[in-house]
Every structure is written in structure tokens, then in C-alpha cells.
PDB file of C-alpha atoms in Angstrom:
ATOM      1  CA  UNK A   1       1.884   1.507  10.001  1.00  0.00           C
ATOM      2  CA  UNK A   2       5.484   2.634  10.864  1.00  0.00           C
ATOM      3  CA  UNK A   3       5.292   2.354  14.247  1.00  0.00           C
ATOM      4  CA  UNK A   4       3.206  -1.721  13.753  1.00  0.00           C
ATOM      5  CA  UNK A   5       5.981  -2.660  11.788  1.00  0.00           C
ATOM      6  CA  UNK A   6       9.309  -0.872  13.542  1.00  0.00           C
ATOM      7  CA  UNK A   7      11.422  -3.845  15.031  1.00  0.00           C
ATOM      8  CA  UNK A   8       9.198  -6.449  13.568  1.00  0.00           C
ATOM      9  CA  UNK A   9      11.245  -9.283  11.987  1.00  0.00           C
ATOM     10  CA  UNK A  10       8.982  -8.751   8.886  1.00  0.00           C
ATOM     11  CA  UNK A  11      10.834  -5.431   8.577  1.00  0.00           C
ATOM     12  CA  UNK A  12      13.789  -6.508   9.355  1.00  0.00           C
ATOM     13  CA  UNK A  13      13.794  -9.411   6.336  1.00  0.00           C
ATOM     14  CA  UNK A  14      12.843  -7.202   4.220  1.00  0.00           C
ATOM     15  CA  UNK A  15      15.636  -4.638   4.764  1.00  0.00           C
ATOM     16  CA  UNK A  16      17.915  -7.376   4.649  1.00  0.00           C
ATOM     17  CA  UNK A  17      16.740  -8.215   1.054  1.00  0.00           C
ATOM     18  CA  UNK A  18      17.651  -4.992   0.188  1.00  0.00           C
ATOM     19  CA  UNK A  19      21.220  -4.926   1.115  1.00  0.00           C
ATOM     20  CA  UNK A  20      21.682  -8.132  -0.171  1.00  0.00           C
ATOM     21  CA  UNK A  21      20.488  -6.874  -3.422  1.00  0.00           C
ATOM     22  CA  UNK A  22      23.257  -4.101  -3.517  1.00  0.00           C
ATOM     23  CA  UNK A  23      26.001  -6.250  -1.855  1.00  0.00           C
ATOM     24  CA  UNK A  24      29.439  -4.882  -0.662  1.00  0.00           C
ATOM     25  CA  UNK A  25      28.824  -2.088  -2.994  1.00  0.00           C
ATOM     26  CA  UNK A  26      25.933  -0.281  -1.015  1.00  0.00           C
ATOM     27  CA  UNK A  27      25.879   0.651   2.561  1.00  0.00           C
ATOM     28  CA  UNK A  28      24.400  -0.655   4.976  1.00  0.00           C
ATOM     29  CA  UNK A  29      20.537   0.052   5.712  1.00  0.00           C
ATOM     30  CA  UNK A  30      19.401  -1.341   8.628  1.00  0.00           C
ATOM     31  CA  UNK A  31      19.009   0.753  12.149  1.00  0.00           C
ATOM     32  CA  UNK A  32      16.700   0.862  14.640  1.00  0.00           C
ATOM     33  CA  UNK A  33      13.380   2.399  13.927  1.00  0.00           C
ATOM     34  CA  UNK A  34      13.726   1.854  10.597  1.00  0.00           C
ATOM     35  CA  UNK A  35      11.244   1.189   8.574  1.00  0.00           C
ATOM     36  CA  UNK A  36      10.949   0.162   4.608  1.00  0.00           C
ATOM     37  CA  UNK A  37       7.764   1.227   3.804  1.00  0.00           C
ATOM     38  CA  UNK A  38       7.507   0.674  -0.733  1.00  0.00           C
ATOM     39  CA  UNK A  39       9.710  -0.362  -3.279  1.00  0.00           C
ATOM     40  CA  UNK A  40       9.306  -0.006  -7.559  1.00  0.00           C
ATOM     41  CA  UNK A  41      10.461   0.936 -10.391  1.00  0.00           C
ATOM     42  CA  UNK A  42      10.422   4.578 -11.646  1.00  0.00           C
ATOM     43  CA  UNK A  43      11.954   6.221 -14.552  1.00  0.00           C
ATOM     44  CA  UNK A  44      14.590   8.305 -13.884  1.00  0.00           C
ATOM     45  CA  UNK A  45      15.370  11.385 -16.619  1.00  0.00           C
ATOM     46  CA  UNK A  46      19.038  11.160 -16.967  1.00  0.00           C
ATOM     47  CA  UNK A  47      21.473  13.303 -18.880  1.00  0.00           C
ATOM     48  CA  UNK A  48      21.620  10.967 -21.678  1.00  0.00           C
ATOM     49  CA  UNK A  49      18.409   9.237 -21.676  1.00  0.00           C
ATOM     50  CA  UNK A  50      15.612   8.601 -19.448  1.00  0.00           C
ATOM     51  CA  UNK A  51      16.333   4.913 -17.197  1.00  0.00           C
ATOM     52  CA  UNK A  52      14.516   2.304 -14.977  1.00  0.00           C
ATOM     53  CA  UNK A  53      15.747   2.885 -11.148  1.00  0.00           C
ATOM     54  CA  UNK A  54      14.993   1.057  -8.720  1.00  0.00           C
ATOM     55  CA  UNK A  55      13.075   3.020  -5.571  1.00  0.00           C
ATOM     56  CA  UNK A  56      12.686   2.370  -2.044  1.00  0.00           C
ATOM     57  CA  UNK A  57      11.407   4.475   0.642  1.00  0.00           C
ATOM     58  CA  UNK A  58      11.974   3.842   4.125  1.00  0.00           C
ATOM     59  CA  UNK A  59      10.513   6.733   6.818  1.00  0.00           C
ATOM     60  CA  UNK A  60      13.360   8.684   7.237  1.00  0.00           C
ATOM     61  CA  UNK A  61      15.650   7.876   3.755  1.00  0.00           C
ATOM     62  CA  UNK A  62      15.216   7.031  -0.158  1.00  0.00           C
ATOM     63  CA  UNK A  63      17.175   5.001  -1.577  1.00  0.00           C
ATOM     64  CA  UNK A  64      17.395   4.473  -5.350  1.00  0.00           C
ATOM     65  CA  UNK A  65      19.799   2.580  -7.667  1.00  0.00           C
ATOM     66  CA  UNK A  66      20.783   0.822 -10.972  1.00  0.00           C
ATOM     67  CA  UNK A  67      18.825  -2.253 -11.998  1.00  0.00           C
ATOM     68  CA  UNK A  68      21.385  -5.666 -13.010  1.00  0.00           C
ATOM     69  CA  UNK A  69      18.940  -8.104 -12.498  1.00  0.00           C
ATOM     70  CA  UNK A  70      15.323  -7.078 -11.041  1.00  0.00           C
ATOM     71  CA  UNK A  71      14.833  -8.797  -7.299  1.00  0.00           C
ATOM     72  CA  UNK A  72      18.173 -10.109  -7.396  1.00  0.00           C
ATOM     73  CA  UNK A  73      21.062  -7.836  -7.992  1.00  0.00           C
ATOM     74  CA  UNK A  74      21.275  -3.590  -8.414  1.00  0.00           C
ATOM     75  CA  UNK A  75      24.362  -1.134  -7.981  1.00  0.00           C
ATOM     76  CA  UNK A  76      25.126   2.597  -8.154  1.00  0.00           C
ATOM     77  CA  UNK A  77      23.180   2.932  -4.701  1.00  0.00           C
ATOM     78  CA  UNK A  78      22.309   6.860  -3.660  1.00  0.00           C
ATOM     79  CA  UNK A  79      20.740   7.644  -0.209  1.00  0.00           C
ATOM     80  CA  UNK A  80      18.291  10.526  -0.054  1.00  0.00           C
ATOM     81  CA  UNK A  81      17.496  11.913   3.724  1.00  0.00           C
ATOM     82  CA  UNK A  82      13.900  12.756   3.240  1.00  0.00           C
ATOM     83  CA  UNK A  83      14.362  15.831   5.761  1.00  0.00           C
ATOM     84  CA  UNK A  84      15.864  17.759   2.444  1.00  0.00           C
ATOM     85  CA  UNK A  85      13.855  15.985  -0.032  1.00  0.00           C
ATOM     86  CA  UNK A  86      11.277  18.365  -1.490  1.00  0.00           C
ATOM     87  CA  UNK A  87       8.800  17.216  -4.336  1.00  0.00           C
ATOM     88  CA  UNK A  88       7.281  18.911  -7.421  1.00  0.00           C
ATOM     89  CA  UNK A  89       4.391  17.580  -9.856  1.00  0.00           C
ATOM     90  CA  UNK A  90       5.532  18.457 -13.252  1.00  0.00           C
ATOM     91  CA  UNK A  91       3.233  18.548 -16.718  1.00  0.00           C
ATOM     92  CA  UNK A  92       3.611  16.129 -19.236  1.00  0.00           C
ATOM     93  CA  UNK A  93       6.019  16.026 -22.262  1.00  0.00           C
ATOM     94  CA  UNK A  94       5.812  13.870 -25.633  1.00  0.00           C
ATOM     95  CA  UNK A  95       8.098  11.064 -24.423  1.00  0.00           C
ATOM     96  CA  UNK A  96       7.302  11.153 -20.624  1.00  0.00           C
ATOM     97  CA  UNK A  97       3.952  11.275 -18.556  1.00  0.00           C
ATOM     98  CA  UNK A  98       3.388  10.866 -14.902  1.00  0.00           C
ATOM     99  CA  UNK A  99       6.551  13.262 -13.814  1.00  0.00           C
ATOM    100  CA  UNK A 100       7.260  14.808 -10.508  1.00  0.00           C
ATOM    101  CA  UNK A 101      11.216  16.513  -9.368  1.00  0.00           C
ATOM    102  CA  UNK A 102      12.548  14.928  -6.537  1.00  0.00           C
ATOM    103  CA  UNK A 103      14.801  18.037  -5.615  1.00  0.00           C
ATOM    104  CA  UNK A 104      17.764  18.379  -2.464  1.00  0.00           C
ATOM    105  CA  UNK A 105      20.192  20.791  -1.565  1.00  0.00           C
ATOM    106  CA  UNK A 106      22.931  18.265  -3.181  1.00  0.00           C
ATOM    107  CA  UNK A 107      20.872  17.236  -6.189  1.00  0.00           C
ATOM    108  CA  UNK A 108      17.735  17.532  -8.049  1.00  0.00           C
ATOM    109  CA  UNK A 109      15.907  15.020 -11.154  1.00  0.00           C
ATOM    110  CA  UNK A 110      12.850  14.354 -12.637  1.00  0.00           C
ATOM    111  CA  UNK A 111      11.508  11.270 -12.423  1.00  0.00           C
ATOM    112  CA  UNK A 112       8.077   9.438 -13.726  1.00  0.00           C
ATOM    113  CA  UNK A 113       5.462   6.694 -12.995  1.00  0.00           C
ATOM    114  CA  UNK A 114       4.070   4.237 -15.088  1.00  0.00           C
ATOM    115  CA  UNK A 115       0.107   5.753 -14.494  1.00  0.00           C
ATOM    116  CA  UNK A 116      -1.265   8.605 -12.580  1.00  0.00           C
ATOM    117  CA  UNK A 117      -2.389   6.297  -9.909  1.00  0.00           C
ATOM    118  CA  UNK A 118       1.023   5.050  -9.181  1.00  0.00           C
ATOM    119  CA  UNK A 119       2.413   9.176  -9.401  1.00  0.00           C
ATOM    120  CA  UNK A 120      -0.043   9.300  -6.726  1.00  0.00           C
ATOM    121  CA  UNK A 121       0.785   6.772  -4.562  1.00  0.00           C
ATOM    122  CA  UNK A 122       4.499   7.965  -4.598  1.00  0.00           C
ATOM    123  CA  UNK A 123       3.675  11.305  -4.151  1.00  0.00           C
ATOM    124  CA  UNK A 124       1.286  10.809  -1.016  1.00  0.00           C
ATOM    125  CA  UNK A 125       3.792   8.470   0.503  1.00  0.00           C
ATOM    126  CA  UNK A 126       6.419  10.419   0.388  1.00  0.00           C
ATOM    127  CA  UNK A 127       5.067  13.888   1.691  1.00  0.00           C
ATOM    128  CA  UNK A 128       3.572  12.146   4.765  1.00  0.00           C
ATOM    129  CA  UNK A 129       6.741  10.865   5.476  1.00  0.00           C
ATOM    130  CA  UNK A 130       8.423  14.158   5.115  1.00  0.00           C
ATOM    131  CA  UNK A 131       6.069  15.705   6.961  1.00  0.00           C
ATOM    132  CA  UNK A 132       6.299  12.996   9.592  1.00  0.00           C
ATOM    133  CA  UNK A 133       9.978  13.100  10.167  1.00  0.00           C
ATOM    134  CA  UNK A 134       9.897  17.303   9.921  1.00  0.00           C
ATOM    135  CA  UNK A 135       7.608  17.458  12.602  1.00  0.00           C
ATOM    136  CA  UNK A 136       9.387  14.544  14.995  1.00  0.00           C
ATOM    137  CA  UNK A 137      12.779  16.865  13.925  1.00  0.00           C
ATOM    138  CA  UNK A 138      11.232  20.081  14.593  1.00  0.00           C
ATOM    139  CA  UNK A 139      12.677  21.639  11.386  1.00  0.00           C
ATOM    140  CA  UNK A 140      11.075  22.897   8.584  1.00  0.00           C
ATOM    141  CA  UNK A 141      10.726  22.031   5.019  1.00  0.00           C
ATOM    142  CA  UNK A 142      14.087  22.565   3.114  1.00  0.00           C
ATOM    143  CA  UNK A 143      14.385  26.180   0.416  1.00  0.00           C
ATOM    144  CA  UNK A 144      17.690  25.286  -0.798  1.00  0.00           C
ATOM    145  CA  UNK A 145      17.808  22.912  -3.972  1.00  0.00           C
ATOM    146  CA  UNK A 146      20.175  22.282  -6.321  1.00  0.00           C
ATOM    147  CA  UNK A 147      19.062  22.853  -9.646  1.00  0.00           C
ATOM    148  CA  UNK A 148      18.280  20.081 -12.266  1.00  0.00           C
ATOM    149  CA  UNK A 149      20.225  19.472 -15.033  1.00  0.00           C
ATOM    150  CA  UNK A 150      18.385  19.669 -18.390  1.00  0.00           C
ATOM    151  CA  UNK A 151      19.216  16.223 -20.465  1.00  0.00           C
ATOM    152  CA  UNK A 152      21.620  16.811 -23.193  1.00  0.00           C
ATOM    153  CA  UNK A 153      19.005  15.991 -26.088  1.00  0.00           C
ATOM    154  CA  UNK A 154      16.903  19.027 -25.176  1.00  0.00           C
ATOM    155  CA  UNK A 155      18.951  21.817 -27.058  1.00  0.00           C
ATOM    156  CA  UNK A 156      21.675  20.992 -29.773  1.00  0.00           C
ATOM    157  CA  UNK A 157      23.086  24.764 -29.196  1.00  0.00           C
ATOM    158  CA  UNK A 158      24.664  26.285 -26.270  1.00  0.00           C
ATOM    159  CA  UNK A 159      21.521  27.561 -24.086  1.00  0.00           C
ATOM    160  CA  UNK A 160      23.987  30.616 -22.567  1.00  0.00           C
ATOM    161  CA  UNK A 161      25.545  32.217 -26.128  1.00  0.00           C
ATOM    162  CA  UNK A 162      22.971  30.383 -28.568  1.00  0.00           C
ATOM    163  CA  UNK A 163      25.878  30.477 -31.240  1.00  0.00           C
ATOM    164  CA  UNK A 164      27.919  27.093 -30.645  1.00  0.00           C
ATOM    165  CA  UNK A 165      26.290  24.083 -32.111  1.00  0.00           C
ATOM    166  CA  UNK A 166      26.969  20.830 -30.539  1.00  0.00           C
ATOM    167  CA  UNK A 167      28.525  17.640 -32.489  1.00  0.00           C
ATOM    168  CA  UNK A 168      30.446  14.560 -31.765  1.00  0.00           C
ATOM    169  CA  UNK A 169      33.486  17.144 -31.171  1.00  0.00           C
ATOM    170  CA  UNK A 170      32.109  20.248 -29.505  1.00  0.00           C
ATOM    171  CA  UNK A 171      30.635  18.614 -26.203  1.00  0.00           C
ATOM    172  CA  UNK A 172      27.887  19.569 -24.014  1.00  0.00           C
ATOM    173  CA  UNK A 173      28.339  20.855 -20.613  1.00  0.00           C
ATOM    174  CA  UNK A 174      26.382  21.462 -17.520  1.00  0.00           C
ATOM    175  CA  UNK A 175      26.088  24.347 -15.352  1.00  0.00           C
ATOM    176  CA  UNK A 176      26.139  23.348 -11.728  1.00  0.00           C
ATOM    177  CA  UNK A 177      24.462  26.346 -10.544  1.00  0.00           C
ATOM    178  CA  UNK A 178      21.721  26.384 -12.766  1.00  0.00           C
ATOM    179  CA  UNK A 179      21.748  23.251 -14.973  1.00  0.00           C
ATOM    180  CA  UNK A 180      21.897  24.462 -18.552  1.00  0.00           C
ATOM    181  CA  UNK A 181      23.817  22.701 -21.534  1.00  0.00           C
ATOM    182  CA  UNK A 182      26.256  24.765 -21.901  1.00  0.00           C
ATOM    183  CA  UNK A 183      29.886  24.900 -24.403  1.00  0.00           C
ATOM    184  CA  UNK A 184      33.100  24.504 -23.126  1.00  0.00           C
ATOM    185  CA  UNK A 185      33.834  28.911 -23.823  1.00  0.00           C
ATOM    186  CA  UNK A 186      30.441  29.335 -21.605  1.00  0.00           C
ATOM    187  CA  UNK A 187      31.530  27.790 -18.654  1.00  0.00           C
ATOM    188  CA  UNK A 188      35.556  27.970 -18.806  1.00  0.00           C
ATOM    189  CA  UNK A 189      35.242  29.643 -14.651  1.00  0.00           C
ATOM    190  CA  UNK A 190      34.859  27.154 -11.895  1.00  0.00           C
ATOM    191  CA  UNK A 191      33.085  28.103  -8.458  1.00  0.00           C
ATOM    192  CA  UNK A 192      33.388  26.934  -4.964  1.00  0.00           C
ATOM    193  CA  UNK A 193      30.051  25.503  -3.893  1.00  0.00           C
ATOM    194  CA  UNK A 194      30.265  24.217  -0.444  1.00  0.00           C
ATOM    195  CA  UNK A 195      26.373  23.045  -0.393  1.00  0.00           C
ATOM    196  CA  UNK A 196      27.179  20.783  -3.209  1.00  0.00           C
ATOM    197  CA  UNK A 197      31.122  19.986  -3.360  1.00  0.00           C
ATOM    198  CA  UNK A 198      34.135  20.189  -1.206  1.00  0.00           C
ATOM    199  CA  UNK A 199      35.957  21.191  -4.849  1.00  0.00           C
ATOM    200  CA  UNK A 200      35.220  24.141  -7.368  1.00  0.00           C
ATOM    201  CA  UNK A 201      32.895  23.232  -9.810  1.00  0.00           C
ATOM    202  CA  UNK A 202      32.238  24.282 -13.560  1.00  0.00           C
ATOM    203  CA  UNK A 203      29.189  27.083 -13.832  1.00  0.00           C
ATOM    204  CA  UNK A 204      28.339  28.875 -17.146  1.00  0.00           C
ATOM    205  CA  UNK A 205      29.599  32.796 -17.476  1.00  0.00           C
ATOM    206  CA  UNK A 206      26.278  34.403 -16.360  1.00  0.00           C
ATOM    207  CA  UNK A 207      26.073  32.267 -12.962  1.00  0.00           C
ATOM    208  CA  UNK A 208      29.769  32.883 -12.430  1.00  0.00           C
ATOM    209  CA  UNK A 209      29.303  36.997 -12.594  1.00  0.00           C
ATOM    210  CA  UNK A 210      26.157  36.275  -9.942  1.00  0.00           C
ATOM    211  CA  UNK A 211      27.887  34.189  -7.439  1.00  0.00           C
ATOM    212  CA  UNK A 212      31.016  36.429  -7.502  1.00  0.00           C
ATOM    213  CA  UNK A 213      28.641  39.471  -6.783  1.00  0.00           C
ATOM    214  CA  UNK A 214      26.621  37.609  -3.871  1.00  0.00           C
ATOM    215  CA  UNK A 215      30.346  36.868  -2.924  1.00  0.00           C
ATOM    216  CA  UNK A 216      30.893  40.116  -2.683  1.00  0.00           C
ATOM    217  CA  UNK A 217      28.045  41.367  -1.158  1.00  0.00           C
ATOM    218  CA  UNK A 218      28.603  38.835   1.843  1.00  0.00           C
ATOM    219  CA  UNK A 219      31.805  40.646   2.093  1.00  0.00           C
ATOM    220  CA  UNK A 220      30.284  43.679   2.129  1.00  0.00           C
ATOM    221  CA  UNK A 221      27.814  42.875   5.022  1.00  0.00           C
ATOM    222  CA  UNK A 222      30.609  41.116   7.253  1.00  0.00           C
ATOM    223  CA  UNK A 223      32.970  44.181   6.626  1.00  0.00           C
ATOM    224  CA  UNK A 224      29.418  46.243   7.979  1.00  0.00           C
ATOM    225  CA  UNK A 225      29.107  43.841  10.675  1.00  0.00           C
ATOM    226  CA  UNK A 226      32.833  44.403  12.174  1.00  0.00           C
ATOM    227  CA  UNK A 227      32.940  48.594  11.662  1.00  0.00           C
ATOM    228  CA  UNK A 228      31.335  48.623  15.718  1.00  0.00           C
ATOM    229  CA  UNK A 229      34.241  46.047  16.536  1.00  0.00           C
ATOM    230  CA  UNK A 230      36.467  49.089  14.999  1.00  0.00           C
ATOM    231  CA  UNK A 231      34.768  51.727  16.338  1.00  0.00           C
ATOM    232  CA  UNK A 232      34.873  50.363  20.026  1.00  0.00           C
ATOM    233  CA  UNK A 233      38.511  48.830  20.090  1.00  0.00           C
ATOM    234  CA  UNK A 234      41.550  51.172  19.482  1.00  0.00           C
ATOM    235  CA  UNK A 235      44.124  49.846  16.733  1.00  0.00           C
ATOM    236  CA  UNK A 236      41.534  46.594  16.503  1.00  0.00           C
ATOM    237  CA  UNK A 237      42.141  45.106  12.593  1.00  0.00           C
ATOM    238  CA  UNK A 238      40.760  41.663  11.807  1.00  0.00           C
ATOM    239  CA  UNK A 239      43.277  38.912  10.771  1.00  0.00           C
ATOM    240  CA  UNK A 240      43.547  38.851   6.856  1.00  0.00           C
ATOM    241  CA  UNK A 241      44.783  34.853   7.350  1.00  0.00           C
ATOM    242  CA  UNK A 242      48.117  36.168   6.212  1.00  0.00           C
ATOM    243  CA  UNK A 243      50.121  35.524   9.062  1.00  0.00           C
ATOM    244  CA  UNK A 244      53.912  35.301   9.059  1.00  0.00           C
ATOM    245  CA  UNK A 245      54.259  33.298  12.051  1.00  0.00           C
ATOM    246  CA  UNK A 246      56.429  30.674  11.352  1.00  0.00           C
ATOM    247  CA  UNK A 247      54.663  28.029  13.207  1.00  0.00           C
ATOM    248  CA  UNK A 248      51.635  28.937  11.480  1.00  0.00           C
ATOM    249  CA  UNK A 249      53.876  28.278   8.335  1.00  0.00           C
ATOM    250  CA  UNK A 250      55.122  25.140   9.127  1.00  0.00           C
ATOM    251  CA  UNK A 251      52.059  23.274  10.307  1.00  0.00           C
ATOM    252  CA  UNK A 252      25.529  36.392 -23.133  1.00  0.00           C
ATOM    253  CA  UNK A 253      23.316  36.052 -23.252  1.00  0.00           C
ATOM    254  CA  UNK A 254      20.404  33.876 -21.761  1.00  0.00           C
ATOM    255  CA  UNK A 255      18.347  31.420 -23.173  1.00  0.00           C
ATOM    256  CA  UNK A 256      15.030  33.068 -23.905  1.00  0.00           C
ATOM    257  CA  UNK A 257      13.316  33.754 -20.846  1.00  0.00           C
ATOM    258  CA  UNK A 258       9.844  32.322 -22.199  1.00  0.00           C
ATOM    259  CA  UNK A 259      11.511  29.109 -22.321  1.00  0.00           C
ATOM    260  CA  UNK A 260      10.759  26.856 -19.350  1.00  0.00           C
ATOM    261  CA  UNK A 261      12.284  22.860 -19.485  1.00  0.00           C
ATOM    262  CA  UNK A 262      10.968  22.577 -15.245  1.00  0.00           C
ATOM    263  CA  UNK A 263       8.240  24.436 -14.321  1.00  0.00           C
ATOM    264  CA  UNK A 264       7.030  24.400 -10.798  1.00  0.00           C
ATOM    265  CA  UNK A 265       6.211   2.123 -19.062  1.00  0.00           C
ATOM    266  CA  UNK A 266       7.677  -0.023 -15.994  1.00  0.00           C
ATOM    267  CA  UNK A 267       6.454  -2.370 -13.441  1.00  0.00           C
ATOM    268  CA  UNK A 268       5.383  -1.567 -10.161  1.00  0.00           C
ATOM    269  CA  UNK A 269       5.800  -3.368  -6.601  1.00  0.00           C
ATOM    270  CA  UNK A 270       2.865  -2.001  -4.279  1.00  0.00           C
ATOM    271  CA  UNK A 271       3.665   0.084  -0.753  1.00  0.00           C
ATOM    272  CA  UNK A 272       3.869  -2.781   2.118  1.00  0.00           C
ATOM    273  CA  UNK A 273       0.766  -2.916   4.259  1.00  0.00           C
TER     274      UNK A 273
END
């Protein structure tokens, strides 16, 4: 079907649609070989509250977005590549059914269909185009996902000391590293995550003491890795970036283990045939 409808004008009017649905604010979608292959509406579980999003999946991206006015108008556009895109069937809770994690290096959510069918549907489309593009790439299926974060309404106490209660003044936080609700004393520290942001971001206590010791380890096995380098080469000591050149100058606890919030209705526009 992808390669019937590549560079068909079909195709190509329907990507347009797209864009034009986003305007200025989204970027822009078509490219050769493109295809879009499904559109609909999923919901998507948010920190506050679970939301309509609109979904399209093309064979090499998904793209998803706010909904202004169905067919006409959406915003807030995110591009997924599907080459990192790894999916998870999840069980069902009181207020949602149908749920699967979309999870990335960059990001991770839940998200859930109006029936099984339609989980389905979503679920085979997507892996076959995964599996498509991983095998055209020769790569192989991504390990490296950010974790979710758990919506703010599933704990009203911090999930790292259990003590601090949340209210309209105490606020919830999030963990970047692992995703838990956290309070403000549980996740003072800030941690350079390169995979995720160019700038320090705020992890809890516990994830903090972990990074700093894989940190450290890293250190360990590059200082391992240079002791032939210092063995071989008389005098040889690596630069500690602290140059004086003046050129250079001017240029708790943990939530109870038994505990587990991700474990391994709206309409619906059908996949384009």
C-alpha cells in the first residue's frame, strides 16, 4: 500500500490537508516517499487529565496534536520518528480501557482507543511500520525510553518520602528520570540529561544518588581505559579542560515496590486503503 500510494497526488492532497490543518504553527510534512497512511482520534493520558489528540501516522513519522476544531483547525503539533517509537499494550483501569504506551528515548505516554478493535488496528499499523522502516534502516528496535510520567491525580502524597501531602500550595512535581509525583524537598537536585535536554533537569533524591553513581562509574571505566595510554607514554597526563592558555580564555524512601501505575469514548477516522 505504501509503495501504490508514494507520489500519488491522492497522497499528496491528503498531506496537504494536514498542514493546512496546523497552519504556520506546525512544520511542514510533505517529502518524498512519504506516505500518510491513518488518521483519528485517541485519548491521550495527560498530567492533568486524560485529552482527545488528534493522530496521524505516516510510514516513517507520527504526528499528533491539539484538537480546535475537528477537520479544520489543530495546534501544539509533536513529530514522533517511528525508528524510536516502541509500543506497549497496557491493562485496563476504572476510567480508561483500550490503553497501549507509546514510549521514545525523548518521551513516553499512555494513550487509549475507543474499542479493542480500533487498539488493534493502531497497534498492527504501527509495528509493521516500525518494523518496515527498521529493516529498510538496518537498525534495530530502540532500548532507551524515557520514562512516563504518572498523572498528578494518581497519588495526593509525595511517592519518594510518602510524608508531604499535596494541596493547592504544596505542588506536585515530576521526576524526569523516572516519572514519579514528587514534592518540591524530593527533587530540589537537577541532572544533566543529554538524551532528553540540552539543560539540567529536576529528578527526585533517589534518581539523583543513581545517576551521580553511574556518573561515576563511567569515570571510573574511562580513567581504566587511559592507564595503557599511561603506561606506554612517559610523562603522558590527559587534559583536565583547565587550560590557562590565554587564547583558549578569550575565545527515602521509595514508593512501595508492589505498586505498579505502567506495567509492561472518541470518534474514529479509518486507515486509508
Amino acid at each position: 500500500m505504501v509503495d501504490h500510494l508514494a507520489n500519488t497526488e491522492i497522497n499528496s492532497q491528503r498531506i496537504a490537508a494536514v498542514e493546512n490543518c496546523f497552519g504556520a504553527s506546525g512544520q511542514p510534512l510533505a517529502m518524498p516517499g512519504r506516505v500518510l497512511l491513518g488518521e483519528g482520534i485517541l485519548t491521550k493520558e495527560c498530567r492533568k487529565k486524560p485529552k482527545p489528540r488528534i493522530f496521524f501516522l505516516f510510514n516513517d513519522i507520527l504526528v499528533y496534536g491539539s484538537i480546535v476544531i475537528n477537520k479544520r483547525k489543530y495546534n501544539s503539533q509533536h513529530i514522533i520518528p517511528l525508528e524510536d517509537v516502541t509500543l506497549e499494550t497496557l491493562p485496563d483501569t476504572l476510567q480508561m480501557k483500550n490503553r497501549w504506551m507509546i514510549k521514545t528515548s525523548k518521551k513516553s505516554f499512555v494513550v487509549s482507543a475507543a474499542s479493542l478493535t480500533e487498539r488493534k488496528e493502531w497497534i498492527s499499523h504501527l509495528e509493521e511500520c516500525i518494523r518496515h522502516l527498521l529493516t529498510k534502516m538496518g537498525r534495530q528496535p530502540s532500548t532507551e525510553h524515557a520514562a512516563p510520567w504518572i498523572p498528578d491525580k494518581a497519588t495526593d502524597i509525595c511517592m519518594r518520602c510518602t510524608q508531604t501531602k499535596f494541596s493547592t500550595l504544596t505542588r506536585r512535581h515530576h521526576c524526569r528520570k523516572c516519572g514519579f509525583v514528587v514534592c518540591a524537598d524530593c527533587s530540589r537536585q537537577r541532572f544533566l540529561m543529554p538524551r532528553l535536554s540540552p539543560k539540567p533537569l529536576r529528578v527526585c533524591n533517589l534518581c539523583y544518588r543513581q545517576l551521580l553513581a553511574e556518573k561515576k562509574k563511567e569515570a571510573e571505566v574511562d580513567r581504566r581505559q587511559l592507564e595503557p595510554i599511561r603506561s606506554a607514554i612517559p610523562g603522558y597526563e590527559p587534559s583536565s579542560g583547565d587550560d590557562s592558555d590565554k587564547s583558549d580564555d578569550d575565545k527515602a524512601d521509595q514508593w512501595p515496590g508492589d505498586t505498579e501505575f505502567y506495567t509492561s469514548e472518541v470518534s474514529w477516522s479509518s486507515f486509508h486503503s
